[in-house]
Amino acid sequence: MKKRIILAGLLASIMLLSACNTGNKNSGNNPSEAASNATSNAASNEASSEASSEAPKEPITLTLFDKNVGDPFTNPVAKEITDRTGVFIEIQQPTGNPDEKLNLMLVSGDLPDIALIDRREATMNKYIAGGAFIPLNDLIDQYAPNIKARYGDVLSKSVYEDGKNYYLNNWYGLDPNPNWAINMRMDILEEFGYGERAKAGDSFTQEEFLDLLRKFKAKYPDVDGKPSIPMTVNAEHMPTIIGSFKAMYGMKTYYEKDGRLEFIVRDPRYLEMIKYINNLYTEGLLDREWGINKAQNYAQKTASGRVFATAGGVVNEANTAFRAELGEDTNHLFYAFKVTAPGVDPQKTTYGPRSSLGWDGVGITVANKHPVETIKFLDFLASEEGQYLLMWGKEGENWTMENGVHVPKKEALDAMSADWAGFSKTTGARKWTWMIRNGLGEDGTAYDLIFGYHKDNVNQHALKSMEGSSWDTALYDDLGPKAGSPDALSEQKIKDIIDNSFSAMVYAKSQDEIDGMYKKMIAELDANSAVKIEDIYTANYKVRMDLYNSAESK
């Protein structure tokens, strides 16, 4: 049942809550006032809940808006959570657009007790600025030891402009799984004498990679009557492709110089990168259709046997086709590797951009009459024990503990492989993904049983070959001008100039021509207020770092 905030004749603590919500006039733009109200509310509940580890005899019911899942909270995992925490969850989920429903609830004041919101959307800031979420800092300090210990500096990176935390990140922490790479076929690497290094997951220099592409073209000018393609890419994922080349040079989101954040094209290494890609193109080593390849064309080419290398994520379609044709143990598969620019340490490459702040935020609303019980509930879910319950299901049913290690049962793995959606619905494993931490548990097993436990040989190899290339984008995210502002329009125009110039420079007929095109691009950026936009990036970054450092020092 949804909690309604009413405006008269209630106990003092409820009146405080009412003030928070009706204060789309009084507190709608004052999260600090919501903080005071939440503290009072938590205190009034403390006497009844007593910060003990024992769950109440009678479960309390909390409403939770989940933008992802609308199933009833009745599966085995849900029942175990209720038994362990004394909390039963009534799930709310829209049939249409989640943000539209969330905005409607915010305007009407018809709020759930807990809301899971995409933290990257404007809706999250609306809930915080509108006073709909209570601050969590005092609750975490008093009642949530697991959250405090396991979230670490994620909490500091997630503070609002007033220095307080209003939500708990979901799918937080750096994902250890590889992101981007230069993918090369293992059978060709073995044929050209690189088999031992390739199997060990060693990195390759740009010159070695160039040599391999040339050798492939020379030895296999045609495959099955069609011209070979030493390297191709999927043009539908161009940011990923450009990012993979930037990763060779260790480039990140911005070029940092003298305390300023500037557009990455100002980095001298960017011009080096363009000339390298252009060299691949002019020698006929890069697919002539690299800039227009659609996903279907890309899949057909990589699965044809005509391609040696590509950039981006794992080449799933081609590898699946090769296994179907040649057997599961075939070496005719694309594997992930680091390729490094001159002078770049393989450990300083940036193939794995990830945000440690995750996808969603889980917040407690001002409508919640049980903030202490709620934070304890969330603390259990965030714990090591809670994570395995959520993601693996119940002990004894889906898995057992053997010598301190979580071991899934064979029948669970078989059921999961046959129909993971059905397995999840029946057992509850991975049905509720709240407060999830990326990575591995304390025993080294993946929290994500369904998608993390079983890895094929390509993905196992990538864990080794791409190790050390992940980096946290969190402090660089969303530093630009406010959406819809004149500066935002200037920023978009600058990005369009950069994108168009990238393609044009790759297609250039000579390196000298590239130099001229690059200078023209920089002049166009400056003519479109690039310095002003960089000033905004720098100022916003400074504010963010000040907030982060202040939160870390507390």
Coordinates of C-alpha atoms in Angstrom, one line a residue, residues 52-536:
S52 CA 19.2 -5.0 17.6
S53 CA 20.1 -7.7 15.2
E54 CA 16.9 -9.6 15.9
A55 CA 14.0 -9.1 13.4
P56 CA 10.6 -7.9 14.8
K57 CA 8.1 -10.7 15.4
E58 CA 5.6 -9.2 13.1
P59 CA 7.1 -8.1 9.7
I60 CA 6.6 -4.6 8.7
T61 CA 5.6 -3.8 5.1
L62 CA 7.6 -1.3 3.1
T63 CA 6.7 -0.2 -0.4
L64 CA 9.6 -0.2 -2.9
F65 CA 9.5 1.3 -6.4
D66 CA 11.7 -0.9 -8.6
K67 CA 12.2 0.4 -12.2
N68 CA 13.4 -3.0 -13.2
V69 CA 11.3 -5.8 -11.7
G70 CA 7.7 -6.0 -10.8
D71 CA 7.4 -9.6 -9.5
P72 CA 5.7 -10.1 -6.2
F73 CA 8.0 -10.5 -3.2
T74 CA 7.1 -14.2 -2.6
N75 CA 9.9 -16.3 -4.0
P76 CA 12.3 -18.3 -1.7
V77 CA 14.9 -15.5 -1.6
A78 CA 12.2 -12.9 -0.7
K79 CA 10.8 -15.1 2.1
E80 CA 14.3 -15.6 3.5
I81 CA 15.0 -11.9 3.4
T82 CA 11.7 -11.2 5.3
D83 CA 12.6 -13.9 7.9
R84 CA 16.1 -12.4 8.4
T85 CA 15.1 -8.7 8.5
G86 CA 11.5 -8.6 9.6
V87 CA 10.7 -6.6 6.4
F88 CA 8.2 -7.5 3.7
I89 CA 8.5 -5.6 0.5
E90 CA 5.5 -4.5 -1.6
I91 CA 6.9 -4.0 -5.1
Q92 CA 5.7 -1.1 -7.2
Q93 CA 6.7 -1.0 -10.8
P94 CA 5.3 1.1 -13.7
T95 CA 3.8 -0.5 -16.8
G96 CA 5.2 2.4 -18.8
N97 CA 8.2 4.8 -18.5
P98 CA 9.7 4.6 -15.0
D99 CA 10.9 8.2 -15.0
E100 CA 7.4 9.4 -15.9
K101 CA 5.9 7.4 -13.0
L102 CA 8.6 8.7 -10.6
N103 CA 8.0 12.3 -11.6
L104 CA 4.3 11.8 -11.1
M105 CA 4.8 10.4 -7.6
L106 CA 7.1 13.3 -6.8
V107 CA 4.6 15.9 -7.9
S108 CA 1.6 14.2 -6.2
G109 CA 3.4 13.4 -3.0
D110 CA 2.3 9.8 -3.4
L111 CA 5.7 8.3 -2.6
P112 CA 6.8 4.8 -1.8
D113 CA 9.0 4.0 1.2
I114 CA 12.0 3.1 -0.9
A115 CA 12.7 4.2 -4.5
L116 CA 15.3 2.7 -6.9
I117 CA 16.1 5.3 -9.5
D118 CA 18.6 5.5 -12.3
R119 CA 21.2 7.7 -10.7
R120 CA 22.3 9.1 -14.1
E121 CA 18.9 10.5 -14.9
A122 CA 17.7 14.0 -13.9
T123 CA 14.9 12.3 -11.8
M124 CA 17.5 11.5 -9.1
N125 CA 18.4 15.1 -8.6
K126 CA 14.7 16.1 -8.6
Y127 CA 14.1 13.7 -5.8
I128 CA 17.0 15.0 -3.8
A129 CA 16.5 18.7 -4.5
G130 CA 12.7 18.3 -3.9
G131 CA 13.3 17.0 -0.4
A132 CA 11.7 13.6 -1.3
F133 CA 14.8 11.6 -0.1
I134 CA 16.1 11.7 3.5
P135 CA 19.8 12.1 4.1
L136 CA 21.4 8.7 5.2
N137 CA 24.6 9.7 6.8
D138 CA 23.5 9.5 10.5
L139 CA 21.5 6.3 9.8
I140 CA 24.5 4.7 8.2
D141 CA 26.8 5.7 11.0
Q142 CA 24.5 4.3 13.7
Y143 CA 22.9 1.2 12.0
A144 CA 24.7 0.2 8.9
P145 CA 28.2 -1.2 9.5
N146 CA 28.1 -3.3 6.3
I147 CA 27.3 -0.3 4.1
K148 CA 29.9 1.8 5.8
A149 CA 32.6 -0.8 5.4
R150 CA 31.8 -2.2 2.0
Y151 CA 30.9 1.0 0.1
G152 CA 34.0 2.8 1.2
D153 CA 34.8 5.9 -0.8
V154 CA 31.8 5.3 -3.1
L155 CA 29.8 7.1 -0.4
S156 CA 32.2 10.1 -0.6
K157 CA 32.0 10.2 -4.4
S158 CA 28.2 10.1 -4.2
V159 CA 27.6 13.1 -1.9
Y160 CA 25.1 15.8 -3.0
E161 CA 26.1 19.4 -3.2
D162 CA 25.3 19.8 0.5
G163 CA 27.8 17.1 1.4
K164 CA 25.2 14.5 2.4
N165 CA 24.3 11.1 1.0
Y166 CA 20.7 10.7 -0.2
Y167 CA 21.0 7.3 -1.9
L168 CA 23.0 4.1 -1.9
N169 CA 24.6 3.0 -5.1
N170 CA 23.5 -0.1 -6.9
W171 CA 25.8 -2.2 -9.0
Y172 CA 28.6 -0.2 -7.5
G173 CA 32.4 -0.7 -7.4
L174 CA 34.6 -1.3 -10.4
D175 CA 33.5 -4.2 -12.5
P176 CA 36.5 -6.4 -12.9
N177 CA 35.3 -7.9 -16.2
P178 CA 37.1 -6.6 -19.3
N179 CA 35.4 -3.9 -21.2
W180 CA 37.2 -3.0 -24.5
A181 CA 40.2 -4.6 -26.2
I182 CA 42.0 -5.2 -29.5
N183 CA 40.7 -8.6 -30.5
M184 CA 42.9 -10.9 -32.5
R185 CA 42.4 -14.5 -33.8
M186 CA 44.3 -17.0 -31.8
D187 CA 44.9 -19.4 -34.7
I188 CA 46.6 -16.6 -36.7
L189 CA 48.7 -15.5 -33.7
E190 CA 49.9 -19.1 -33.4
E191 CA 50.7 -19.4 -37.1
F192 CA 52.8 -16.2 -37.0
G193 CA 54.8 -17.4 -34.0
Y194 CA 53.0 -15.5 -31.2
G195 CA 51.1 -18.4 -29.8
E196 CA 53.0 -18.7 -26.5
R197 CA 52.7 -15.0 -25.7
A198 CA 49.1 -14.9 -26.8
K199 CA 48.1 -17.7 -24.6
A200 CA 49.9 -16.1 -21.7
G201 CA 47.9 -12.9 -22.2
D202 CA 50.9 -10.8 -23.0
S203 CA 50.4 -7.3 -24.5
F204 CA 51.5 -6.3 -28.0
T205 CA 53.1 -3.0 -29.1
Q206 CA 51.6 -1.0 -31.9
E207 CA 54.5 -2.0 -34.2
E208 CA 53.9 -5.7 -33.5
F209 CA 50.2 -5.2 -34.2
L210 CA 51.0 -3.4 -37.4
D211 CA 53.4 -6.2 -38.4
L212 CA 50.7 -8.8 -37.7
L213 CA 48.2 -7.0 -39.9
R214 CA 50.7 -6.7 -42.7
K215 CA 51.6 -10.4 -42.5
F216 CA 48.0 -11.4 -42.5
K217 CA 47.3 -9.3 -45.6
A218 CA 50.4 -10.7 -47.4
K219 CA 49.7 -14.3 -46.7
Y220 CA 45.9 -14.2 -47.1
P221 CA 45.1 -11.6 -49.7
D222 CA 41.9 -13.5 -50.4
V223 CA 39.7 -15.9 -48.3
D224 CA 37.1 -18.0 -50.1
G225 CA 37.4 -15.8 -53.1
K226 CA 36.9 -12.6 -51.3
P227 CA 39.5 -9.9 -50.3
S228 CA 40.7 -10.4 -46.7
I229 CA 40.2 -7.7 -44.1
P230 CA 43.1 -7.5 -41.7
M231 CA 41.0 -5.3 -39.3
T232 CA 37.4 -4.2 -39.1
V233 CA 35.1 -2.4 -36.6
N234 CA 31.4 -2.0 -35.8
A235 CA 30.6 1.6 -36.8
E236 CA 27.4 1.5 -34.8
H237 CA 29.6 1.6 -31.7
M238 CA 32.0 4.3 -32.8
P239 CA 32.7 5.7 -29.2
T240 CA 33.8 2.3 -28.2
I241 CA 36.1 2.0 -31.2
I242 CA 37.6 5.4 -30.7
G243 CA 37.9 4.6 -27.0
S244 CA 39.8 1.4 -27.8
F245 CA 42.4 3.3 -29.8
K246 CA 42.6 6.0 -27.1
A247 CA 43.3 3.3 -24.6
M248 CA 46.5 2.3 -26.4
Y249 CA 47.8 5.8 -25.3
G250 CA 46.3 5.7 -21.8
M251 CA 44.0 8.6 -22.7
K252 CA 40.9 9.1 -20.5
T253 CA 37.9 11.4 -20.7
Y254 CA 39.8 14.7 -20.7
Y255 CA 43.2 16.1 -21.2
E256 CA 44.4 17.3 -17.8
K257 CA 47.0 20.1 -18.1
D258 CA 48.1 22.6 -15.4
G259 CA 45.0 21.8 -13.2
R260 CA 42.6 22.2 -16.1
L261 CA 40.3 19.7 -17.9
E262 CA 40.5 20.2 -21.7
F263 CA 39.0 18.4 -24.6
I264 CA 40.9 15.2 -25.2
V265 CA 41.8 16.3 -28.7
R266 CA 44.2 18.8 -27.2
D267 CA 46.3 15.9 -25.9
P268 CA 49.4 15.6 -28.2
R269 CA 48.9 11.9 -28.1
Y270 CA 45.6 12.3 -29.8
L271 CA 47.2 13.4 -33.1
E272 CA 49.6 10.5 -32.8
M273 CA 46.6 8.2 -32.5
I274 CA 44.9 9.7 -35.6
K275 CA 48.1 9.2 -37.6
Y276 CA 48.4 5.6 -36.5
I277 CA 44.8 4.8 -37.5
N278 CA 45.3 6.7 -40.8
N279 CA 48.3 4.6 -41.5
L280 CA 46.2 1.4 -41.1
Y281 CA 43.7 2.8 -43.5
T282 CA 46.0 4.0 -46.2
E283 CA 47.9 0.7 -46.2
G284 CA 44.6 -1.2 -46.7
L285 CA 44.9 -2.8 -43.3
L286 CA 41.7 -1.2 -41.9
D287 CA 38.4 -2.1 -43.5
R288 CA 37.5 0.4 -46.3
E289 CA 33.9 0.4 -44.8
W290 CA 35.1 0.9 -41.2
G291 CA 33.1 4.1 -40.9
I292 CA 29.8 2.7 -42.2
N293 CA 29.7 -0.9 -41.0
K294 CA 26.4 -1.8 -39.4
A295 CA 26.2 -4.5 -36.8
Q296 CA 25.0 -7.1 -39.2
N297 CA 27.8 -6.4 -41.7
Y298 CA 30.3 -6.5 -38.9
A299 CA 29.1 -9.8 -37.6
Q300 CA 29.1 -11.4 -41.1
K301 CA 32.6 -10.2 -41.8
T302 CA 34.2 -11.3 -38.5
A303 CA 32.5 -14.7 -38.8
S304 CA 33.6 -15.2 -42.5
G305 CA 37.2 -16.0 -41.7
R306 CA 38.4 -13.0 -43.7
V307 CA 39.2 -10.9 -40.6
F308 CA 42.2 -11.1 -38.3
A309 CA 41.5 -8.3 -35.8
T310 CA 38.9 -5.8 -34.5
A311 CA 38.5 -3.3 -31.7
G312 CA 35.9 -3.0 -29.0
G313 CA 34.1 -5.6 -26.9
V314 CA 34.2 -9.4 -27.1
V315 CA 33.4 -10.7 -30.6
N316 CA 30.5 -12.8 -29.5
E317 CA 28.7 -13.5 -32.9
A318 CA 31.8 -14.6 -34.7
N319 CA 33.1 -16.7 -31.9
T320 CA 29.7 -18.4 -31.5
A321 CA 29.7 -19.1 -35.3
F322 CA 33.3 -20.6 -35.2
R323 CA 32.4 -22.9 -32.3
A324 CA 29.3 -24.1 -34.1
E325 CA 31.3 -24.8 -37.2
L326 CA 34.6 -26.0 -35.8
G327 CA 33.8 -27.3 -32.3
E328 CA 34.0 -25.8 -28.8
D329 CA 37.7 -26.3 -28.5
T330 CA 38.6 -24.5 -31.7
N331 CA 41.5 -22.0 -31.6
H332 CA 39.8 -20.1 -34.5
L333 CA 38.5 -17.5 -32.0
F334 CA 39.0 -13.8 -31.3
Y335 CA 40.7 -13.2 -28.0
A336 CA 41.2 -9.8 -26.2
F337 CA 44.6 -8.1 -25.9
K338 CA 46.2 -4.8 -25.0
V339 CA 48.0 -3.1 -27.7
T340 CA 50.3 -0.3 -26.4
A341 CA 51.5 2.9 -27.9
P342 CA 55.2 3.8 -27.8
G343 CA 56.3 4.5 -24.2
V344 CA 53.0 3.4 -22.6
D345 CA 53.1 0.9 -19.8
P346 CA 50.6 -1.9 -20.4
Q347 CA 49.3 -1.3 -16.9
K348 CA 48.6 2.4 -17.8
T349 CA 46.4 1.6 -20.8
T350 CA 42.7 2.6 -20.4
Y351 CA 40.7 -0.2 -22.1
G352 CA 38.3 -0.5 -19.1
P353 CA 36.5 2.7 -18.4
R354 CA 34.0 1.9 -15.6
S355 CA 32.1 4.0 -13.0
S356 CA 32.4 2.8 -9.5
L357 CA 29.1 4.6 -8.7
G358 CA 27.0 2.0 -10.6
W359 CA 23.7 2.2 -12.4
D360 CA 21.1 3.0 -9.8
G361 CA 20.5 4.7 -6.5
V362 CA 18.4 3.3 -3.7
G363 CA 16.9 6.1 -1.5
I364 CA 14.6 6.2 1.5
T365 CA 11.8 8.7 1.0
V366 CA 10.2 11.1 3.5
A367 CA 7.1 9.0 3.4
N368 CA 8.9 6.2 5.2
K369 CA 7.8 5.8 8.8
H370 CA 10.5 3.1 9.6
P371 CA 13.8 4.6 8.5
V372 CA 15.8 2.7 11.1
E373 CA 14.3 -0.7 10.1
T374 CA 14.8 0.3 6.5
I375 CA 18.5 1.1 6.8
K376 CA 19.0 -2.2 8.7
F377 CA 17.2 -4.0 5.9
L378 CA 19.4 -2.4 3.3
D379 CA 22.5 -3.1 5.4
F380 CA 21.7 -6.8 5.4
L381 CA 21.3 -6.8 1.6
A382 CA 24.6 -5.0 1.3
S383 CA 26.4 -7.5 3.5
E384 CA 28.4 -10.4 2.1
E385 CA 25.7 -12.8 3.3
G386 CA 23.0 -10.7 1.8
Q387 CA 24.8 -10.5 -1.6
Y388 CA 25.0 -14.2 -2.0
L389 CA 21.4 -14.7 -0.9
L390 CA 20.3 -12.2 -3.5
M391 CA 22.5 -13.4 -6.3
W392 CA 22.9 -17.1 -5.7
G393 CA 19.7 -17.9 -3.9
K394 CA 19.3 -19.9 -0.7
E395 CA 22.1 -22.0 0.8
G396 CA 21.3 -25.7 0.6
E397 CA 18.9 -25.2 -2.3
N398 CA 21.2 -23.7 -5.0
W399 CA 24.6 -23.8 -3.3
T400 CA 26.6 -25.2 -0.4
M401 CA 29.6 -23.9 1.5
E402 CA 32.7 -26.1 1.1
N403 CA 35.9 -25.3 2.8
G404 CA 34.9 -21.7 3.0
V405 CA 34.0 -21.4 -0.6
H406 CA 30.5 -21.0 -2.2
V407 CA 29.9 -24.0 -4.5
P408 CA 26.8 -24.0 -6.7
K409 CA 24.9 -27.3 -7.0
K410 CA 25.0 -29.1 -10.3
E411 CA 21.3 -29.2 -10.7
A412 CA 21.2 -25.4 -10.1
L413 CA 23.8 -24.8 -12.8
D414 CA 22.0 -27.1 -15.2
A415 CA 18.7 -25.4 -14.6
M416 CA 20.3 -22.0 -14.9
S417 CA 22.0 -22.9 -18.2
A418 CA 18.7 -24.3 -19.6
D419 CA 16.6 -21.3 -18.7
W420 CA 18.2 -18.6 -16.5
A421 CA 15.0 -16.4 -16.5
G422 CA 12.9 -19.4 -15.3
F423 CA 15.6 -20.4 -12.8
S424 CA 15.6 -16.8 -11.4
K425 CA 11.8 -16.6 -11.2
T426 CA 11.5 -20.0 -9.4
T427 CA 14.4 -19.8 -7.0
G428 CA 14.7 -16.0 -6.5
A429 CA 18.4 -16.0 -7.4
R430 CA 19.2 -12.7 -9.1
K431 CA 15.6 -11.6 -9.2
W432 CA 16.1 -8.8 -6.7
T433 CA 19.3 -6.9 -7.6
W434 CA 19.4 -4.3 -4.8
M435 CA 22.6 -2.9 -3.2
I436 CA 24.7 -5.1 -5.5
R437 CA 28.4 -4.8 -5.5
N438 CA 30.4 -5.7 -8.6
G439 CA 33.2 -8.1 -8.5
L440 CA 34.1 -11.1 -6.3
G441 CA 33.2 -12.2 -2.8
E442 CA 35.6 -12.8 0.0
D443 CA 36.1 -16.4 -1.2
G444 CA 37.0 -15.4 -4.7
T445 CA 33.7 -16.5 -6.3
A446 CA 31.7 -14.0 -8.4
Y447 CA 28.6 -12.4 -6.7
D448 CA 26.8 -12.8 -10.0
L449 CA 26.2 -16.5 -10.3
I450 CA 24.2 -16.4 -13.5
F451 CA 26.5 -14.2 -15.5
G452 CA 29.7 -14.3 -13.5
Y453 CA 30.4 -17.9 -12.4
H454 CA 30.7 -19.7 -15.8
K455 CA 33.1 -18.0 -18.2
D456 CA 34.2 -19.5 -21.5
N457 CA 37.9 -19.7 -22.5
V458 CA 37.8 -16.3 -24.2
N459 CA 36.4 -14.5 -21.2
Q460 CA 38.7 -16.4 -18.8
H461 CA 41.7 -15.4 -21.0
A462 CA 40.5 -11.7 -21.0
L463 CA 40.6 -11.5 -17.2
K464 CA 44.3 -12.1 -17.5
S465 CA 45.2 -10.3 -20.7
M466 CA 43.3 -7.1 -19.8
E467 CA 44.1 -7.0 -16.1
G468 CA 45.1 -3.6 -14.9
S469 CA 43.5 -1.6 -17.7
S470 CA 40.3 -0.7 -15.8
W471 CA 39.9 2.8 -14.5
D472 CA 37.2 4.8 -12.6
T473 CA 35.3 7.4 -14.6
A474 CA 33.2 8.5 -11.7
L475 CA 34.9 11.8 -10.9
Y476 CA 34.8 12.8 -14.6
D477 CA 31.2 12.0 -15.3
D478 CA 28.6 14.7 -16.0
L479 CA 30.8 17.8 -15.6
G480 CA 29.4 19.6 -18.6
P481 CA 27.0 22.6 -18.8
K482 CA 23.4 22.3 -17.7
A483 CA 21.1 20.7 -20.2
G484 CA 19.3 23.1 -22.5
S485 CA 21.6 26.0 -21.8
P486 CA 23.4 28.0 -24.5
D487 CA 26.7 26.5 -23.2
A488 CA 25.3 23.0 -23.6
L489 CA 24.5 23.8 -27.2
S490 CA 28.0 25.0 -27.7
E491 CA 29.4 21.8 -26.2
Q492 CA 27.3 19.7 -28.5
K493 CA 28.5 21.6 -31.5
I494 CA 32.1 21.1 -30.4
K495 CA 31.6 17.4 -30.0
D496 CA 30.1 17.2 -33.5
I497 CA 33.2 19.0 -34.9
I498 CA 35.4 16.5 -33.1
D499 CA 33.5 13.5 -34.4
N500 CA 33.4 14.7 -38.0
S501 CA 37.1 15.7 -37.9
F502 CA 38.0 12.3 -36.6
S503 CA 36.5 10.5 -39.6
A504 CA 37.9 13.0 -42.0
M505 CA 41.5 12.7 -40.6
V506 CA 41.4 8.9 -40.7
Y507 CA 40.4 9.1 -44.4
A508 CA 43.2 11.7 -45.1
K509 CA 45.5 10.9 -48.0
S510 CA 48.7 11.9 -46.2
Q511 CA 50.2 12.6 -42.8
D512 CA 50.8 16.2 -43.8
E513 CA 47.2 16.6 -44.7
I514 CA 46.3 15.4 -41.2
D515 CA 48.4 18.1 -39.6
G516 CA 46.5 20.8 -41.5
M517 CA 43.1 19.2 -40.7
Y518 CA 44.0 19.0 -37.0
K519 CA 45.0 22.7 -36.8
K520 CA 41.7 23.6 -38.5
M521 CA 39.7 21.5 -36.0
I522 CA 41.4 23.2 -33.0
A523 CA 40.6 26.6 -34.6
E524 CA 37.0 25.6 -35.0
L525 CA 36.8 24.5 -31.4
D526 CA 38.2 27.8 -30.1
A527 CA 35.8 29.7 -32.4
N528 CA 32.9 27.9 -30.7
S529 CA 33.8 28.7 -27.1
A530 CA 35.8 25.6 -26.3
V531 CA 37.8 27.4 -23.7
K532 CA 34.6 28.5 -21.9
I533 CA 33.3 24.9 -21.9
E534 CA 36.6 23.7 -20.6
D535 CA 36.3 26.4 -17.8
I536 CA 33.0 24.8 -16.9

